[in-house]
Structure formats: C-alpha cells, structure tokens
Amino acid sequence: MTKLTSEQARAQLADIRAKYAESTKFDNFSALIMGEAGTGKTSIIATGRKPILIDSFDPLNTLVLKELTDKGEVLVRQFWSEQSIAPTEYERWEKQWSKDCDTGFIGMMGTYSIDSCTTWIEALVNAYCKKKGRQNNIPEIQDYQVIYNIIKDTIKISSTQGADFILTGHLVAYQDEVTGRTYSELDIYKRLKTRVPLLFTEKLVTLSKEVPAGIKHVLLTNAAGRYRASTQLGRNGKFANEEEPDIKLLLKKAGLSAEDKVI
C-alpha cells in the first residue's frame, strides 16, 4: 500500500475537520429530566422553546400545564388509554411519531418531549408482548435486547429531528449493598438505567426544596448526594449546581439560541 505524503495527510485531516464541523452545526439539545413525583418534571418542559409538543403517556400529568395548553402555547397528545390486557397506545403513538419524523413535523417544533420514559416503555413492552404472544406481558430472555434497541434507536432519532428533545423519567431510591448508601435511579429496566442516560448531553434532576414561603422547585445540574446529574452545555461553570427550572434560561447561559420558532 502506498504511503501517504504529508500533503495528503493534511488534506485528509482537513476533510475530517470539515465533516465534523458540518455534522455539529446545530442549536438544539437533548435532555433527560429525572425526578421524583411532584418535583416539576413536566412543568419544566413548558419553559422550552415554542412551539412545544408533548407526547404524554402519564395519565393526566400534563394538567399542570392547562393554562398554557388553553392558550395553545403547549400542545399535548394524549396516550393515556393504555390497558395491559389490550394495549393500544404504543402502536398508535409509534405510527404518529414515524410520520412526524418522515414529514419533518417534529423538526418544526421548538421543543419535543416524551413524558415519561417509564410509562412510554411500559406501553412499548405491552405492545411487543402482545405481538409476540408472551404470557402476562412478560418478555422472554431473547426479547430484551430487541426492546432495548427500539428504545435507544427512538431516542437517537428523536434527538436529531431539529427540535430540542426532552425525555422525562421517574426516579426511585435504591440502597447500594456494598456501601449502604442510598442513590436514586431511573424507574426502568436494569440494563437501561445506565444506557439511556448515555444518550443525552444533559442529565438533569428536578428537586423540591422547603423554603420559608413553602416549596420551591430547583434543577440540579451536577451530581449531589444521592442524585446523579451532569451537563455538557453548562460545563466550565456556565451553570450553577442548582438552577432555576427554566430551559430558556439555561440555553442563554450556554450561549445557545432561546428564540421560539415560527411556523
């Protein structure tokens, strides 16, 4: 094989740099927003860039946004009618989501969200098990990797449509058997607890804190105590460890556009 000359090597390096620069020309981000019940996971979605589209799998969860939905500032598609013995919602959602990706509709949104990954995955598993004829909606050993791949592929595709993509997730506490310390982790399948967060640049945690005036919601951007949060947008001190739960505020601090889209 002929050895490259220095000039050819420089040209190849320049080509790699150019292709990388082109592939990273974006002003949208992806965030996994995790929290326990009542900490404002759904509410923070409404602080993102408009138009905001939420595909909701958590029954009645988006009622906290009623004022904004009444104004048309936040659009909610409901996938609440799931029954484990007769699942319908995942296939109904998947058909619509695929169409929206193909037509570019999601990319026209300022923010697109699936709320929440816990109930969305439950609907997926129900549909998959029904299709495969599994008893009691319990996957067999060979099913898990297929299900995991569907979940990961959907997240990747949703993150690259041109809208800010937010996936919410419920946290549950667990105790480390070795150290005895208590941590919080996503309420999803064990092997996905670490794999799903890897697909997001922003892994943020919503918390409720007692203040003299009552309860205040805050957004954790870095690991603290039993919570595992991290940020790439807020690196180098752009974000405080605890921020106001406001997506547009974070975008401004990160030097990204916080402007709404106009359709």
Short mmCIF file of C-alpha atoms in Angstrom, two decimals:
data_model
loop_
_atom_site.label_atom_id
_atom_site.label_comp_id
_atom_site.label_asym_id
_atom_site.label_seq_id
_atom_site.Cartn_x
_atom_site.Cartn_y
_atom_site.Cartn_z
CA MET A 1 0.00 0.00 0.00
CA THR A 2 1.33 3.42 -0.98
CA LYS A 3 2.28 5.64 1.97
CA LEU A 4 0.58 9.00 2.28
CA THR A 5 2.58 12.14 1.72
CA SER A 6 2.44 14.91 4.33
CA GLU A 7 0.32 16.97 1.96
CA GLN A 8 -2.16 14.11 1.53
CA ALA A 9 -2.31 13.55 5.29
CA ARG A 10 -3.01 17.26 5.89
CA ALA A 11 -5.76 17.15 3.27
CA GLN A 12 -7.29 14.12 4.97
CA LEU A 13 -7.18 15.84 8.36
CA ALA A 14 -8.78 18.94 6.88
CA ASP A 15 -11.56 16.79 5.40
CA ILE A 16 -12.21 15.15 8.80
CA ARG A 17 -12.37 18.57 10.49
CA ALA A 18 -14.74 19.92 7.85
CA LYS A 19 -17.08 16.95 8.06
CA TYR A 20 -17.12 17.12 11.87
CA ALA A 21 -17.83 20.87 11.84
CA GLU A 22 -20.69 20.34 9.38
CA SER A 23 -22.20 17.49 11.41
CA THR A 24 -22.16 19.54 14.62
CA LYS A 25 -23.86 22.64 13.24
CA PHE A 26 -26.90 22.64 15.47
CA ASP A 27 -28.57 24.78 18.09
CA ASN A 28 -30.79 22.13 19.64
CA PHE A 29 -30.04 19.86 22.57
CA SER A 30 -31.33 16.71 24.22
CA ALA A 31 -32.10 16.42 27.92
CA LEU A 32 -33.11 13.62 30.25
CA ILE A 33 -35.01 15.29 33.07
CA MET A 34 -35.39 13.00 36.06
CA GLY A 35 -37.17 13.46 39.33
CA GLU A 36 -39.44 12.04 41.96
CA ALA A 37 -43.20 12.64 41.87
CA GLY A 38 -44.27 16.25 42.25
CA THR A 39 -40.89 17.86 41.60
CA GLY A 40 -41.82 19.69 38.39
CA LYS A 41 -40.56 17.36 35.63
CA THR A 42 -43.49 18.09 33.34
CA SER A 43 -43.69 21.79 34.21
CA ILE A 44 -40.12 22.45 33.09
CA ILE A 45 -40.92 21.25 29.56
CA ALA A 46 -43.17 24.29 29.16
CA THR A 47 -40.20 26.62 29.73
CA GLY A 48 -38.58 25.46 26.49
CA ARG A 49 -38.61 27.00 23.05
CA LYS A 50 -42.02 27.12 21.42
CA PRO A 51 -43.90 25.54 19.75
CA ILE A 52 -43.83 22.80 22.40
CA LEU A 53 -45.22 19.36 21.60
CA ILE A 54 -45.58 16.78 24.37
CA ASP A 55 -46.50 13.15 23.76
CA SER A 56 -47.88 12.26 27.18
CA PHE A 57 -48.07 8.70 28.48
CA ASP A 58 -48.56 9.70 32.13
CA PRO A 59 -52.34 9.91 32.71
CA LEU A 60 -53.46 13.50 33.41
CA ASN A 61 -49.88 14.52 34.20
CA THR A 62 -49.96 17.47 31.82
CA LEU A 63 -52.94 19.06 33.59
CA VAL A 64 -50.36 21.19 35.42
CA LEU A 65 -49.89 22.93 32.05
CA LYS A 66 -53.60 23.59 31.49
CA GLU A 67 -53.22 27.37 31.35
CA LEU A 68 -50.58 27.06 28.63
CA THR A 69 -52.44 24.37 26.69
CA ASP A 70 -55.59 26.51 26.76
CA LYS A 71 -53.58 29.32 25.18
CA GLY A 72 -52.16 26.95 22.58
CA GLU A 73 -48.58 27.60 23.70
CA VAL A 74 -48.11 23.93 24.62
CA LEU A 75 -49.63 21.11 22.57
CA VAL A 76 -50.29 17.77 24.23
CA ARG A 77 -51.10 14.50 22.50
CA GLN A 78 -52.60 12.04 24.95
CA PHE A 79 -51.63 8.40 25.02
CA TRP A 80 -53.31 7.67 28.33
CA SER A 81 -55.76 4.89 27.48
CA GLU A 82 -53.30 2.02 27.89
CA GLN A 83 -54.64 -1.30 29.17
CA SER A 84 -52.10 -4.04 29.74
CA ILE A 85 -54.54 -6.76 28.66
CA ALA A 86 -55.44 -4.88 25.47
CA PRO A 87 -52.59 -2.47 24.68
CA THR A 88 -53.16 0.17 22.02
CA GLU A 89 -51.23 3.32 22.90
CA TYR A 90 -47.68 2.46 21.84
CA GLU A 91 -48.65 1.38 18.33
CA ARG A 92 -50.88 4.47 17.98
CA TRP A 93 -48.00 6.66 19.12
CA GLU A 94 -45.34 4.92 17.03
CA LYS A 95 -47.37 5.35 13.85
CA GLN A 96 -47.80 9.08 14.51
CA TRP A 97 -44.18 9.59 15.60
CA SER A 98 -42.80 7.85 12.50
CA LYS A 99 -45.00 10.02 10.27
CA ASP A 100 -43.85 13.17 12.09
CA CYS A 101 -40.20 12.23 11.61
CA ASP A 102 -40.70 11.46 7.93
CA THR A 103 -42.53 14.73 7.22
CA GLY A 104 -40.19 16.85 9.34
CA PHE A 105 -43.03 17.95 11.63
CA ILE A 106 -41.07 17.34 14.84
CA GLY A 107 -38.20 19.43 13.48
CA MET A 108 -40.57 22.36 13.11
CA MET A 109 -41.15 22.31 16.85
CA GLY A 110 -39.02 24.30 19.25
CA THR A 111 -39.33 21.52 21.82
CA TYR A 112 -40.49 17.91 21.54
CA SER A 113 -40.97 15.75 24.62
CA ILE A 114 -41.98 12.23 25.61
CA ASP A 115 -43.44 12.28 29.11
CA SER A 116 -42.40 9.93 30.65
CA CYS A 117 -39.93 7.23 29.66
CA THR A 118 -41.27 4.97 32.43
CA THR A 119 -44.82 4.80 31.10
CA TRP A 120 -43.72 5.01 27.45
CA ILE A 121 -41.55 1.91 27.91
CA GLU A 122 -44.40 0.12 29.69
CA ALA A 123 -46.63 0.77 26.68
CA LEU A 124 -43.90 -0.46 24.31
CA VAL A 125 -43.43 -3.69 26.28
CA ASN A 126 -47.18 -4.30 26.40
CA ALA A 127 -47.44 -3.92 22.62
CA TYR A 128 -44.36 -6.05 21.94
CA CYS A 129 -45.50 -8.88 24.22
CA LYS A 130 -48.98 -8.89 22.71
CA LYS A 131 -47.49 -9.12 19.22
CA LYS A 132 -45.21 -11.99 20.24
CA GLY A 133 -47.88 -13.78 22.27
CA ARG A 134 -46.00 -13.54 25.58
CA GLN A 135 -47.91 -14.53 28.69
CA ASN A 136 -48.80 -11.79 31.21
CA ASN A 137 -46.88 -9.18 29.18
CA ILE A 138 -43.56 -10.57 30.40
CA PRO A 139 -40.77 -10.58 27.79
CA GLU A 140 -38.72 -13.71 27.26
CA ILE A 141 -34.94 -13.60 27.53
CA GLN A 142 -34.47 -13.12 23.77
CA ASP A 143 -36.88 -10.19 23.72
CA TYR A 144 -34.98 -7.81 25.96
CA GLN A 145 -32.22 -6.80 23.54
CA VAL A 146 -34.78 -6.14 20.80
CA ILE A 147 -36.78 -3.93 23.18
CA TYR A 148 -33.62 -2.13 24.35
CA ASN A 149 -32.62 -1.42 20.75
CA ILE A 150 -36.05 0.02 19.92
CA ILE A 151 -35.81 2.34 22.92
CA LYS A 152 -32.27 3.51 22.14
CA ASP A 153 -32.97 3.98 18.42
CA THR A 154 -36.11 6.01 19.16
CA ILE A 155 -34.20 8.31 21.50
CA LYS A 156 -31.41 8.81 18.96
CA ILE A 157 -33.84 9.60 16.15
CA SER A 158 -35.92 11.96 18.32
CA SER A 159 -32.75 13.80 19.33
CA THR A 160 -31.76 14.54 15.72
CA GLN A 161 -35.00 15.94 14.32
CA GLY A 162 -34.04 19.58 14.83
CA ALA A 163 -36.15 20.28 17.92
CA ASP A 164 -34.92 20.34 21.50
CA PHE A 165 -35.74 16.85 22.76
CA ILE A 166 -36.73 16.25 26.37
CA LEU A 167 -37.41 12.84 27.87
CA THR A 168 -38.69 12.80 31.43
CA GLY A 169 -38.12 9.94 33.83
CA HIS A 170 -39.30 8.89 37.27
CA LEU A 171 -36.66 8.29 39.93
CA VAL A 172 -36.76 5.59 42.58
CA ALA A 173 -34.43 5.15 45.54
CA TYR A 174 -32.20 2.13 46.00
CA GLN A 175 -29.54 1.18 48.53
CA ASP A 176 -26.07 0.10 47.45
CA GLU A 177 -25.45 -3.29 49.07
CA VAL A 178 -21.73 -2.68 49.39
CA THR A 179 -21.59 0.88 50.72
CA GLY A 180 -25.03 1.06 52.26
CA ARG A 181 -25.54 4.47 50.65
CA THR A 182 -28.85 5.43 49.09
CA TYR A 183 -28.98 6.54 45.46
CA SER A 184 -31.71 7.45 43.02
CA GLU A 185 -32.07 5.79 39.64
CA LEU A 186 -34.47 5.72 36.73
CA ASP A 187 -37.53 3.55 37.13
CA ILE A 188 -36.84 1.44 34.04
CA TYR A 189 -35.23 -1.91 33.20
CA LYS A 190 -31.93 -2.52 34.97
CA ARG A 191 -29.71 -2.58 31.87
CA LEU A 192 -31.28 0.68 30.65
CA LYS A 193 -30.65 2.59 33.88
CA THR A 194 -27.15 3.49 32.65
CA ARG A 195 -27.62 3.12 28.89
CA VAL A 196 -30.47 5.62 28.48
CA PRO A 197 -28.65 8.50 30.25
CA LEU A 198 -25.64 7.98 27.97
CA LEU A 199 -27.78 9.07 25.02
CA PHE A 200 -28.26 12.60 26.42
CA THR A 201 -25.88 15.52 26.79
CA GLU A 202 -27.97 16.88 29.65
CA LYS A 203 -28.91 14.66 32.58
CA LEU A 204 -30.80 16.94 34.95
CA VAL A 205 -32.69 16.27 38.18
CA THR A 206 -35.71 18.17 39.50
CA LEU A 207 -35.94 18.64 43.26
CA SER A 208 -38.44 20.14 45.67
CA LYS A 209 -36.89 22.19 48.47
CA GLU A 210 -38.51 23.67 51.54
CA VAL A 211 -38.16 27.45 51.73
CA PRO A 212 -39.78 29.97 54.11
CA ALA A 213 -42.51 30.64 51.54
CA GLY A 214 -43.28 26.94 51.07
CA ILE A 215 -41.94 24.55 48.43
CA LYS A 216 -39.60 25.61 45.66
CA HIS A 217 -38.62 23.54 42.63
CA VAL A 218 -34.96 23.59 41.58
CA LEU A 219 -32.96 21.91 38.83
CA LEU A 220 -29.82 20.00 39.74
CA THR A 221 -27.14 20.16 37.02
CA ASN A 222 -24.31 18.30 38.76
CA ALA A 223 -24.13 15.22 40.98
CA ALA A 224 -25.05 15.85 44.59
CA GLY A 225 -25.87 13.43 47.37
CA ARG A 226 -27.91 10.54 46.01
CA TYR A 227 -28.69 12.28 42.72
CA ARG A 228 -26.65 11.79 39.54
CA ALA A 229 -26.90 14.82 37.29
CA SER A 230 -24.47 16.18 34.73
CA THR A 231 -24.30 18.75 31.96
CA GLN A 232 -22.26 19.39 28.85
CA LEU A 233 -23.94 22.66 27.93
CA GLY A 234 -23.14 24.08 31.36
CA ARG A 235 -19.51 23.00 31.51
CA ASN A 236 -16.79 25.35 32.69
CA GLY A 237 -19.01 26.94 35.28
CA LYS A 238 -21.75 28.20 32.94
CA PHE A 239 -24.38 26.57 35.14
CA ALA A 240 -24.64 26.67 38.91
CA ASN A 241 -25.08 23.32 40.68
CA GLU A 242 -28.68 24.32 41.30
CA GLU A 243 -30.51 26.32 38.67
CA GLU A 244 -33.99 27.71 38.20
CA PRO A 245 -36.08 25.10 36.34
CA ASP A 246 -36.14 27.20 33.17
CA ILE A 247 -34.93 25.75 29.86
CA LYS A 248 -34.66 29.09 28.06
CA LEU A 249 -32.57 30.50 30.90
CA LEU A 250 -30.17 27.56 30.60
CA LEU A 251 -29.95 27.98 26.83
CA LYS A 252 -29.00 31.63 27.25
CA LYS A 253 -26.36 30.76 29.85
CA ALA A 254 -24.94 28.13 27.48
CA GLY A 255 -24.71 30.64 24.63
CA LEU A 256 -27.42 28.98 22.54
CA SER A 257 -30.49 30.50 20.97
CA ALA A 258 -33.54 30.69 23.23
CA GLU A 259 -35.75 32.08 20.47
CA ASP A 260 -39.06 30.44 19.70
CA LYS A 261 -39.64 29.02 16.24
CA VAL A 262 -42.21 30.49 13.90
CA ILE A 263 -44.21 28.16 11.68
#
